[in-house]
Amino acid sequence: MLYTCVAACILAGCSPTGDDKNAVIEQKVESLLKRMTLEEKLGQMNQISSYGNVEDMSALIRRGEIGSILNEVDPQRINTLQRVAVEESRLGIPLLIARDVIHGFKTVFPIPLGQAATFDPQLVEDGARISAIEASSAGIRWTFSPMIDVARDPRWGRMTEGSGEDTYLTSVMGVAMIKGYQGDSLNDPTSIAACPKHFVGYGAAEGGRDYNSTYISERQLRNVYLPPFEAACKAGAATYMSSFNDNDGVPSSGNKFILRDILRGEWGFDGMVVSDWTSITEMISHGFAADAAEAARRAVDAGVDMDMVSYAYYKELPQLIKDGKVKQQTIDDAVRNILRIKFRLGLFDNPYVDENLDVLYAPAHLEAAKRAAVESAILLKNEKQTLPIPASVRTLAIIGPMADAPYEQMGTWTFDGDKNHTVTPLKAIRELAADKIQVIYEPGLSFSRDKDTKGIAKAVAAASRADMVVVFVGEEAILSGEAHCLADLNLQGAQSELIEALSKTGKPLVTVVMAGRPLTIGKEAALSSALLYSFHPGTMGGPALADLLFGKAVPSGKTPVTFPKSVGQVPIYYSHNRTGRPVTGNEILLDSIPVEAGQTSLGCTSFYLDEGWTPLYPFGYGLSYTTFEYDNIRLAADKLSVSDTLRVNFELENTGNYTATEVAQLYIQDKVGSINRPVKELKRFQRVTLKPGERRKLEFKLPVSELAFWNIDMKKTVEPGEFALWVATDSQSGEAVPFEVTE
Ligand code: NOJ
């Protein structure tokens, strides 16, 4: 017998405001809608990108041709344009000003992938709140964030913008960002509307090449890619963005199944859907529409309310309506969705921004950005406790193209971050070391792609004079992000040669990688005594890394994505399904295969002859300066019914010498299902800070209903039977603990 769960959202709907407030807003929407001409309605559905000429834009706004502007960040200009909309257009409907505030506005936080590495949703929420405070102070009331695309291919440059490979972690972090952006009420002038994107499946781009097609089955869509978006809806996300990709042949901006049936029908979403940039007319390139008119018809019918910059709606819909090809009702519904958000944001009551706010780069914002950068750094190797830098070190060599690269450490999508406010590791280390340690700086290479090896000799000479060497390598900001995909994930330029040359000095070598994605750094890791990975850490990356290197802070980040040994292993992720031929551990790798070995002599299991089956670093992995031990993992009950809550008790002890934080993780496996279920799935995590020697009793609680998945009958269901769970430090550790779900 199967138990079907009814998603709470279907009953409750995904509206962010209370019923009374909603009713008042609905009345206002209806009465305004009644007064609107068709042109004014289509104007609301039209978003443009700001361009220099305020006069030109004002003329369009005055005519009611524009509902929203993106990429305008100057508060005076925003007020000028808003005044035209409110005071000079016939109906006075305010503009909605949008911007890609992805990981901070002026104060830049670590890239979202780095924020995910913190496994600290509160910190992520706080960061998003700060982003909202700063962005709204410029007049921005809508951000195109969070990106909650599950991404399992680091070649895809946009992995940097999301929370990595895991559905649950992505859901939790997406919700945290939405809460931070939207605050307690959208109506608050410091709140900005969130826009979960890209709906949907965009992260599964074939070959990790941006904008490419995806082939996600409905079941996989529902089990892996949709849950973060459903969680976002429950969290009250005000808007959604339809993605560029076509899935199984249907571009998202023309996909009624996802935009109407699932988002509105199943989840009860009543906010606004915006297309991605020209993604409506891009349906012509997809071969899904013959011309702009057909593209506009397909998009509006599918449920895209606002057209980001293609102008297809404004130009094509009048004729389509006249010809009866698009219903007036469809337009009215889209306009309702748009006006509803403008009312919820309080724009009709309070359209203007206070031009005298002074909140950018506030000390508390910088402090929060530093904390985020501290928590996001992942210690991947620390041979013989190389780190923290011991007091015996008198001379420290700082090497590498990322040691003093203020622009690059901010990462992608930092339109508004100012490199002059960035503190680099070199600057921070010099400050921290002050007169106690002599710091010798020799970059060796001038930027990450630099192939000119002339400077390496000087770097080696500097290293030879030092007691310890810290080399900062990685990727420039431009190497990840939208459209910035890579087929080769090795360190760029001559960075690997630089590390090799430094390692030959025999000095303790600490490698710090600042990058937008996991890189294939096995060789460099082997050459280094310690390896610290910092996904582009933002404005305060330098002080954060300096604190970590000197032991003023202890690393606690965990990998939010599996690190492959080589690109050939991609996609490689921990939560894969089970093959009929899993590895046994006795597999023979390339160099051990006898010449003329028999066809079946190696065993027939699922692995690569050259790379085996394990990644470089698994999901959830990260070391500390201290050590932790898990003990006494016990279940309050090991036979549960679907209405029960699983309670897992365990003890965690700090067995080392530093006060430090561990991210304890709970994974489950559904042993037998009506479909193949993943080997492991993350279900809970918690950050626990312990003093040296401290032992604490802890608990994970998991309602059994959260073991539900979309099964063979395409029903969200908990299937009774045998399960296993792990409480562990990462996705590959710990002992399986069995439990059973009964009918
Ligand atoms: C295209 C990107 O895909 C999307 O993420 C972004 O929000 C829009 N451009 C607006 O800049």
mmCIF file of C-alpha atoms and ligand atoms in Angstrom, residues 70-71 100 102 144-145 158 161 197-198 202 211 241 244 276-277 308 413 415 482, ligand 1:
data_model
loop_
_atom_site.group_PDB
_atom_site.id
_atom_site.type_symbol
_atom_site.label_atom_id
_atom_site.label_comp_id
_atom_site.label_asym_id
_atom_site.label_seq_id
_atom_site.Cartn_x
_atom_site.Cartn_y
_atom_site.Cartn_z
ATOM 1 C CA LEU A 70 16.125 46.603 -15.112
ATOM 2 C CA ASN A 71 19.689 47.764 -14.749
ATOM 3 C CA ASP A 100 20.711 41.258 -10.691
ATOM 4 C CA ILE A 102 23.134 38.010 -6.879
ATOM 5 C CA PHE A 144 16.719 38.222 -10.049
ATOM 6 C CA SER A 145 17.860 35.885 -7.315
ATOM 7 C CA ARG A 158 26.667 29.207 -13.782
ATOM 8 C CA GLU A 161 25.489 31.236 -8.963
ATOM 9 C CA LYS A 197 15.325 31.183 -11.342
ATOM 10 C CA HIS A 198 15.727 29.665 -13.822
ATOM 11 C CA TYR A 202 18.599 25.104 -16.763
ATOM 12 C CA TYR A 211 21.887 27.767 -22.893
ATOM 13 C CA MET A 241 11.878 33.622 -14.077
ATOM 14 C CA PHE A 244 16.491 29.822 -21.469
ATOM 15 C CA ASP A 276 14.635 35.539 -19.042
ATOM 16 C CA TRP A 277 16.347 38.133 -21.234
ATOM 17 C CA MET A 308 12.170 40.892 -20.395
ATOM 18 C CA TRP A 413 27.691 39.090 -11.202
ATOM 19 C CA PHE A 415 27.903 44.812 -11.509
ATOM 20 C CA GLU A 482 26.684 33.181 -17.443
HETATM 21 C C1 NOJ B 1 20.068 36.615 -18.200
HETATM 22 C C2 NOJ B 1 20.333 35.675 -17.073
HETATM 23 O O1 NOJ B 1 20.138 34.351 -17.486
HETATM 24 C C3 NOJ B 1 19.462 35.928 -15.847
HETATM 25 O O2 NOJ B 1 19.914 35.115 -14.804
HETATM 26 C C4 NOJ B 1 19.482 37.381 -15.484
HETATM 27 O O3 NOJ B 1 18.730 37.590 -14.325
HETATM 28 C C5 NOJ B 1 18.965 38.185 -16.649
HETATM 29 N N1 NOJ B 1 19.845 37.977 -17.793
HETATM 30 C C6 NOJ B 1 18.872 39.663 -16.349
HETATM 31 O O4 NOJ B 1 20.113 40.249 -16.327
#
